[in-house]
Amino acid sequence: MSTKKTAFSEFMSDARYIASTNKLTFGAALILLALVVLAVIGPAIAPYDPIATDAAKTLLKPSWAHPFGTDALGRDILSRVIYATRLDLGIAVGAVAVSFFIGLALGSIAGYAGGWTDTIIGRLMDTIMAFPLFVLAMGIVAALGNNVFNIMVATAIINLPFYTRFARAEVNVISKLTYVEAARMGGNGSVRILATHITPNILPKMVVQASLNLGWAILNAAGLSFIGLGVRPPTPEWGIMVSEGAPYIFSGEWWTFVFPGLALVIAVFCFNLVGDGLRDLIDPRART
Amino acid sequence: MNTLITILRRVLVAVPTIIGVVIVTFILQRALPGDPAVFYAGPSANPEVVARVREQLGLDQPVFMQFLDFIRRLTHGDLGLSISSGHPVLDDLLSRAPASIELTLAALLFAIVVGLPLGMLAALKPGTLVDHACRVIVTVGAAFPTFFVALILIFVFYYQLGIAPEPLGQLNEIYDTIPTTVTGFLLIDTLLAGDTATFQSVAMKLVLPMISLGLFALAPIARITRAAMLETLSSDYCRTARAMGLSYSRMVFSYALRNAMLPIISILGMVFSFLLGGSVLVEQVFAWPGIGAYAVSAVMASDYAAVQGFVLLMAVLYVLLNLVVDLVITAIDPRVRYEH
């Protein structure tokens, strides 16, 4: 118990060190925390109903009453941006979680078993990677059906190879180490060795991969909804809001697409920075 | 001889990948929600019509036979009929491919022409303005959605400054004369027709889409160039070259850059994935008459044959581009040739 505590306090002091030397990462972590809070309590603090239209208040400039202005249907853009946080983060986190766990399982099996199991799983991942990933995601959503759940499934599938390959490479190295051999000599079965001796040792690096990947998952999902897949109007979602605001570019109503776009940029930017920070924390040698 | 064997092996490795791509495309086509026969027969069809359509489409056959039929039709270049345009999907795709290729190649060219010197300068002068500019562009490229950058560029350069042409398509249908189709590439066809005015107009219309799409290819290229150059510049052989009295430019270009080319070319595989995927979004924003915009409207219209044809075409293109990257690496790096 005492060793665990020192390891944790060491981790915290490292985290404090990185936060103090790199203010940007620290700031990004704070903004990210705020976004998560917004995703949870957003609907309670949004000033207006995100789907209530008002014909008398269409395309209003940003003002005190409507800080982000209103859209062509008179809906408050700030409220829509706030409401959308839950859906956008939800799709990305859900997709990354699915590919994380399936990738971890597939990669561990491939790396541990080797042989034809490894070959089949490897080939499967190669085939996914053979497609331009955004195009494959489009094809999957078109085939499975045009809804939000399938956006998540498609994003999870195109992310799967990265996790599988990463887990496979790590497990392949670790399973040849002497302590694993000792565990096997001690009579532990393969499943037990994988679950209790190998996986805990690759989890930290996998988590770093996941946090670096989240920003990309948000961009992908937003891209799909921008071209009209998945999310249906009037549901507030950043990607579809940008595409709904796009036509008003020609009459100069920039706020219709700039604010949801900026929300996307901020979320992705913070995820990327925090991911980099986490990597520095867990795997200092991988710093670039 | 050794090189030839390596090249052959690389080409052979692409074959199972293509087979995998074809299988996945087939599965996607069969994973359609509901009964495809009911869908293709239309909403007013009675059971007999549905049964006839099912027979026509071969859907009453076992799945394996359907797959063989799919392969047989593929070898004849038959990707099915597009229900929204009424034309064979392959014809639709081929007639729209030149616009997409023009856009993608222009973006790639822009990314290399800007990204390579940027990354080199950032590595040669770390901590200077160029280095910071490089970092900003790499960060922007990684965090800004393609479509958002495209819209911002349109807002600033078309709406605010008025220096960019109307961001709709490749041609201005009122002022420009459409050249006779020779290659399908408007930039080439207008030149062949000797119509420099239209050529200029087409080129101007290419600028904003090219930058929007190119920015996302530029970011990884600049990042890798900077990292690879930093590594080669700090190597012993570069220091030795300088110590032996070689000029600075000789050391940079023939020692550092040539050795840095390997990781830069390797990253191009990923860059192509970005470009092919991102072109869909950029085409959508600029109403570009390419295959990406075609695929988006096909998805919206539930035109499955067109979507699958598009996915298959893009995947095959991507596999071939990766093969080219592999072959280039084999050509420039002797170590790869002896690897087994």
PDB file of N, CA and C in Angstrom, chain A residues 6-59:
ATOM      1  N   THR A   6       3.360   6.287  -2.711  1.00  0.00           N
ATOM      2  CA  THR A   6       4.491   7.086  -3.172  1.00  0.00           C
ATOM      3  C   THR A   6       4.461   7.204  -4.692  1.00  0.00           C
ATOM      4  N   ALA A   7       4.048   6.122  -5.363  1.00  0.00           N
ATOM      5  CA  ALA A   7       3.972   6.185  -6.816  1.00  0.00           C
ATOM      6  C   ALA A   7       2.973   7.249  -7.224  1.00  0.00           C
ATOM      7  N   PHE A   8       1.850   7.297  -6.486  1.00  0.00           N
ATOM      8  CA  PHE A   8       0.825   8.279  -6.814  1.00  0.00           C
ATOM      9  C   PHE A   8       1.311   9.698  -6.539  1.00  0.00           C
ATOM     10  N   SER A   9       1.997   9.869  -5.387  1.00  0.00           N
ATOM     11  CA  SER A   9       2.454  11.221  -5.068  1.00  0.00           C
ATOM     12  C   SER A   9       3.553  11.654  -6.038  1.00  0.00           C
ATOM     13  N   GLU A  10       4.329  10.671  -6.506  1.00  0.00           N
ATOM     14  CA  GLU A  10       5.349  10.985  -7.508  1.00  0.00           C
ATOM     15  C   GLU A  10       4.690  11.461  -8.801  1.00  0.00           C
ATOM     16  N   PHE A  11       3.617  10.736  -9.175  1.00  0.00           N
ATOM     17  CA  PHE A  11       2.854  11.099 -10.379  1.00  0.00           C
ATOM     18  C   PHE A  11       2.322  12.520 -10.241  1.00  0.00           C
ATOM     19  N   MET A  12       1.778  12.824  -9.057  1.00  0.00           N
ATOM     20  CA  MET A  12       1.206  14.147  -8.836  1.00  0.00           C
ATOM     21  C   MET A  12       2.283  15.231  -8.884  1.00  0.00           C
ATOM     22  N   SER A  13       3.449  14.919  -8.342  1.00  0.00           N
ATOM     23  CA  SER A  13       4.491  15.953  -8.357  1.00  0.00           C
ATOM     24  C   SER A  13       4.998  16.160  -9.780  1.00  0.00           C
ATOM     25  N   ASP A  14       5.059  15.064 -10.569  1.00  0.00           N
ATOM     26  CA  ASP A  14       5.401  15.194 -11.988  1.00  0.00           C
ATOM     27  C   ASP A  14       4.370  16.063 -12.694  1.00  0.00           C
ATOM     28  N   ALA A  15       3.090  15.779 -12.394  1.00  0.00           N
ATOM     29  CA  ALA A  15       2.003  16.518 -13.030  1.00  0.00           C
ATOM     30  C   ALA A  15       2.102  17.994 -12.681  1.00  0.00           C
ATOM     31  N   ARG A  16       2.409  18.283 -11.402  1.00  0.00           N
ATOM     32  CA  ARG A  16       2.564  19.682 -10.977  1.00  0.00           C
ATOM     33  C   ARG A  16       3.731  20.322 -11.714  1.00  0.00           C
ATOM     34  N   TYR A  17       4.820  19.559 -11.889  1.00  0.00           N
ATOM     35  CA  TYR A  17       5.995  20.088 -12.574  1.00  0.00           C
ATOM     36  C   TYR A  17       5.654  20.471 -14.010  1.00  0.00           C
ATOM     37  N   ILE A  18       4.968  19.536 -14.699  1.00  0.00           N
ATOM     38  CA  ILE A  18       4.613  19.809 -16.096  1.00  0.00           C
ATOM     39  C   ILE A  18       3.646  20.974 -16.188  1.00  0.00           C
ATOM     40  N   ALA A  19       2.682  21.028 -15.248  1.00  0.00           N
ATOM     41  CA  ALA A  19       1.712  22.120 -15.264  1.00  0.00           C
ATOM     42  C   ALA A  19       2.410  23.458 -15.034  1.00  0.00           C
ATOM     43  N   SER A  20       3.454  23.466 -14.170  1.00  0.00           N
ATOM     44  CA  SER A  20       4.100  24.744 -13.863  1.00  0.00           C
ATOM     45  C   SER A  20       5.060  25.160 -14.972  1.00  0.00           C
ATOM     46  N   THR A  21       5.707  24.175 -15.640  1.00  0.00           N
ATOM     47  CA  THR A  21       6.633  24.558 -16.701  1.00  0.00           C
ATOM     48  C   THR A  21       5.895  24.838 -17.991  1.00  0.00           C
ATOM     49  N   ASN A  22       4.742  24.207 -18.162  1.00  0.00           N
ATOM     50  CA  ASN A  22       4.012  24.407 -19.408  1.00  0.00           C
ATOM     51  C   ASN A  22       2.612  24.932 -19.115  1.00  0.00           C
ATOM     52  N   LYS A  23       2.523  26.262 -19.055  1.00  0.00           N
ATOM     53  CA  LYS A  23       1.269  26.919 -18.678  1.00  0.00           C
ATOM     54  C   LYS A  23       0.154  26.601 -19.677  1.00  0.00           C
ATOM     55  N   LEU A  24       0.572  26.445 -20.959  1.00  0.00           N
ATOM     56  CA  LEU A  24      -0.412  26.210 -22.010  1.00  0.00           C
ATOM     57  C   LEU A  24      -1.159  24.902 -21.766  1.00  0.00           C
ATOM     58  N   THR A  25      -0.384  23.846 -21.410  1.00  0.00           N
ATOM     59  CA  THR A  25      -0.998  22.554 -21.148  1.00  0.00           C
ATOM     60  C   THR A  25      -1.936  22.648 -19.954  1.00  0.00           C
ATOM     61  N   PHE A  26      -1.496  23.369 -18.941  1.00  0.00           N
ATOM     62  CA  PHE A  26      -2.309  23.522 -17.743  1.00  0.00           C
ATOM     63  C   PHE A  26      -3.617  24.240 -18.086  1.00  0.00           C
ATOM     64  N   GLY A  27      -3.491  25.322 -18.857  1.00  0.00           N
ATOM     65  CA  GLY A  27      -4.673  26.067 -19.276  1.00  0.00           C
ATOM     66  C   GLY A  27      -5.624  25.187 -20.082  1.00  0.00           C
ATOM     67  N   ALA A  28      -5.042  24.382 -21.000  1.00  0.00           N
ATOM     68  CA  ALA A  28      -5.860  23.493 -21.830  1.00  0.00           C
ATOM     69  C   ALA A  28      -6.612  22.498 -20.958  1.00  0.00           C
ATOM     70  N   ALA A  29      -5.932  21.988 -19.923  1.00  0.00           N
ATOM     71  CA  ALA A  29      -6.580  21.030 -19.030  1.00  0.00           C
ATOM     72  C   ALA A  29      -7.760  21.685 -18.313  1.00  0.00           C
ATOM     73  N   LEU A  30      -7.589  22.958 -17.912  1.00  0.00           N
ATOM     74  CA  LEU A  30      -8.678  23.673 -17.241  1.00  0.00           C
ATOM     75  C   LEU A  30      -9.870  23.869 -18.185  1.00  0.00           C
ATOM     76  N   ILE A  31      -9.570  24.282 -19.442  1.00  0.00           N
ATOM     77  CA  ILE A  31     -10.653  24.494 -20.408  1.00  0.00           C
ATOM     78  C   ILE A  31     -11.388  23.177 -20.676  1.00  0.00           C
ATOM     79  N   LEU A  32     -10.605  22.112 -20.764  1.00  0.00           N
ATOM     80  CA  LEU A  32     -11.186  20.797 -21.013  1.00  0.00           C
ATOM     81  C   LEU A  32     -12.132  20.414 -19.879  1.00  0.00           C
ATOM     82  N   LEU A  33     -11.690  20.692 -18.669  1.00  0.00           N
ATOM     83  CA  LEU A  33     -12.519  20.414 -17.490  1.00  0.00           C
ATOM     84  C   LEU A  33     -13.828  21.208 -17.592  1.00  0.00           C
ATOM     85  N   ALA A  34     -13.692  22.477 -18.004  1.00  0.00           N
ATOM     86  CA  ALA A  34     -14.876  23.321 -18.155  1.00  0.00           C
ATOM     87  C   ALA A  34     -15.822  22.742 -19.206  1.00  0.00           C
ATOM     88  N   LEU A  35     -15.252  22.227 -20.311  1.00  0.00           N
ATOM     89  CA  LEU A  35     -16.081  21.638 -21.373  1.00  0.00           C
ATOM     90  C   LEU A  35     -16.837  20.428 -20.858  1.00  0.00           C
ATOM     91  N   VAL A  36     -16.129  19.606 -20.039  1.00  0.00           N
ATOM     92  CA  VAL A  36     -16.785  18.410 -19.493  1.00  0.00           C
ATOM     93  C   VAL A  36     -17.923  18.826 -18.564  1.00  0.00           C
ATOM     94  N   VAL A  37     -17.654  19.847 -17.722  1.00  0.00           N
ATOM     95  CA  VAL A  37     -18.714  20.347 -16.836  1.00  0.00           C
ATOM     96  C   VAL A  37     -19.897  20.849 -17.662  1.00  0.00           C
ATOM     97  N   LEU A  38     -19.567  21.576 -18.760  1.00  0.00           N
ATOM     98  CA  LEU A  38     -20.605  22.100 -19.652  1.00  0.00           C
ATOM     99  C   LEU A  38     -21.424  20.965 -20.273  1.00  0.00           C
ATOM    100  N   ALA A  39     -20.740  19.884 -20.613  1.00  0.00           N
ATOM    101  CA  ALA A  39     -21.433  18.748 -21.213  1.00  0.00           C
ATOM    102  C   ALA A  39     -22.422  18.151 -20.218  1.00  0.00           C
ATOM    103  N   VAL A  40     -22.053  18.193 -18.928  1.00  0.00           N
ATOM    104  CA  VAL A  40     -22.920  17.585 -17.904  1.00  0.00           C
ATOM    105  C   VAL A  40     -24.064  18.519 -17.536  1.00  0.00           C
ATOM    106  N   ILE A  41     -23.716  19.777 -17.190  1.00  0.00           N
ATOM    107  CA  ILE A  41     -24.765  20.661 -16.678  1.00  0.00           C
ATOM    108  C   ILE A  41     -25.240  21.686 -17.705  1.00  0.00           C
ATOM    109  N   GLY A  42     -24.691  21.614 -18.951  1.00  0.00           N
ATOM    110  CA  GLY A  42     -25.013  22.591 -19.987  1.00  0.00           C
ATOM    111  C   GLY A  42     -26.495  22.941 -20.091  1.00  0.00           C
ATOM    112  N   PRO A  43     -27.358  21.945 -20.265  1.00  0.00           N
ATOM    113  CA  PRO A  43     -28.783  22.232 -20.434  1.00  0.00           C
ATOM    114  C   PRO A  43     -29.365  23.043 -19.284  1.00  0.00           C
ATOM    115  N   ALA A  44     -28.760  22.917 -18.086  1.00  0.00           N
ATOM    116  CA  ALA A  44     -29.307  23.663 -16.943  1.00  0.00           C
ATOM    117  C   ALA A  44     -28.918  25.133 -16.985  1.00  0.00           C
ATOM    118  N   ILE A  45     -27.746  25.450 -17.606  1.00  0.00           N
ATOM    119  CA  ILE A  45     -27.302  26.843 -17.562  1.00  0.00           C
ATOM    120  C   ILE A  45     -27.482  27.582 -18.891  1.00  0.00           C
ATOM    121  N   ALA A  46     -27.866  26.867 -19.964  1.00  0.00           N
ATOM    122  CA  ALA A  46     -28.057  27.547 -21.244  1.00  0.00           C
ATOM    123  C   ALA A  46     -29.197  28.557 -21.099  1.00  0.00           C
ATOM    124  N   PRO A  47     -28.984  29.794 -21.605  1.00  0.00           N
ATOM    125  CA  PRO A  47     -29.990  30.833 -21.389  1.00  0.00           C
ATOM    126  C   PRO A  47     -31.309  30.603 -22.135  1.00  0.00           C
ATOM    127  N   TYR A  48     -31.267  29.922 -23.306  1.00  0.00           N
ATOM    128  CA  TYR A  48     -32.496  29.758 -24.080  1.00  0.00           C
ATOM    129  C   TYR A  48     -32.697  28.286 -24.437  1.00  0.00           C
ATOM    130  N   ASP A  49     -33.901  27.993 -24.943  1.00  0.00           N
ATOM    131  CA  ASP A  49     -34.192  26.669 -25.485  1.00  0.00           C
ATOM    132  C   ASP A  49     -33.464  26.552 -26.833  1.00  0.00           C
ATOM    133  N   PRO A  50     -32.630  25.510 -27.021  1.00  0.00           N
ATOM    134  CA  PRO A  50     -31.807  25.443 -28.251  1.00  0.00           C
ATOM    135  C   PRO A  50     -32.614  25.185 -29.516  1.00  0.00           C
ATOM    136  N   ILE A  51     -33.846  24.701 -29.404  1.00  0.00           N
ATOM    137  CA  ILE A  51     -34.586  24.426 -30.639  1.00  0.00           C
ATOM    138  C   ILE A  51     -35.844  25.297 -30.780  1.00  0.00           C
ATOM    139  N   ALA A  52     -36.023  26.228 -29.840  1.00  0.00           N
ATOM    140  CA  ALA A  52     -37.182  27.106 -29.941  1.00  0.00           C
ATOM    141  C   ALA A  52     -36.913  28.173 -30.996  1.00  0.00           C
ATOM    142  N   THR A  53     -37.732  28.210 -32.045  1.00  0.00           N
ATOM    143  CA  THR A  53     -37.525  29.198 -33.100  1.00  0.00           C
ATOM    144  C   THR A  53     -38.314  30.466 -32.760  1.00  0.00           C
ATOM    145  N   ASP A  54     -37.836  31.585 -33.307  1.00  0.00           N
ATOM    146  CA  ASP A  54     -38.502  32.852 -33.055  1.00  0.00           C
ATOM    147  C   ASP A  54     -38.394  33.703 -34.313  1.00  0.00           C
ATOM    148  N   ALA A  55     -39.483  33.796 -35.060  1.00  0.00           N
ATOM    149  CA  ALA A  55     -39.471  34.475 -36.357  1.00  0.00           C
ATOM    150  C   ALA A  55     -39.136  35.953 -36.234  1.00  0.00           C
ATOM    151  N   ALA A  56     -39.301  36.525 -35.041  1.00  0.00           N
ATOM    152  CA  ALA A  56     -39.037  37.954 -34.864  1.00  0.00           C
ATOM    153  C   ALA A  56     -37.561  38.235 -34.599  1.00  0.00           C
ATOM    154  N   LYS A  57     -36.775  37.181 -34.323  1.00  0.00           N
ATOM    155  CA  LYS A  57     -35.381  37.415 -33.921  1.00  0.00           C
ATOM    156  C   LYS A  57     -34.401  36.680 -34.818  1.00  0.00           C
ATOM    157  N   THR A  58     -34.635  36.618 -36.124  1.00  0.00           N
ATOM    158  CA  THR A  58     -33.736  35.862 -36.985  1.00  0.00           C
ATOM    159  C   THR A  58     -32.464  36.649 -37.282  1.00  0.00           C
ATOM    160  N   LEU A  59     -31.340  35.930 -37.333  1.00  0.00           N
ATOM    161  CA  LEU A  59     -30.041  36.464 -37.736  1.00  0.00           C
ATOM    162  C   LEU A  59     -29.664  37.758 -37.020  1.00  0.00           C
TER     163      LEU A  59
END
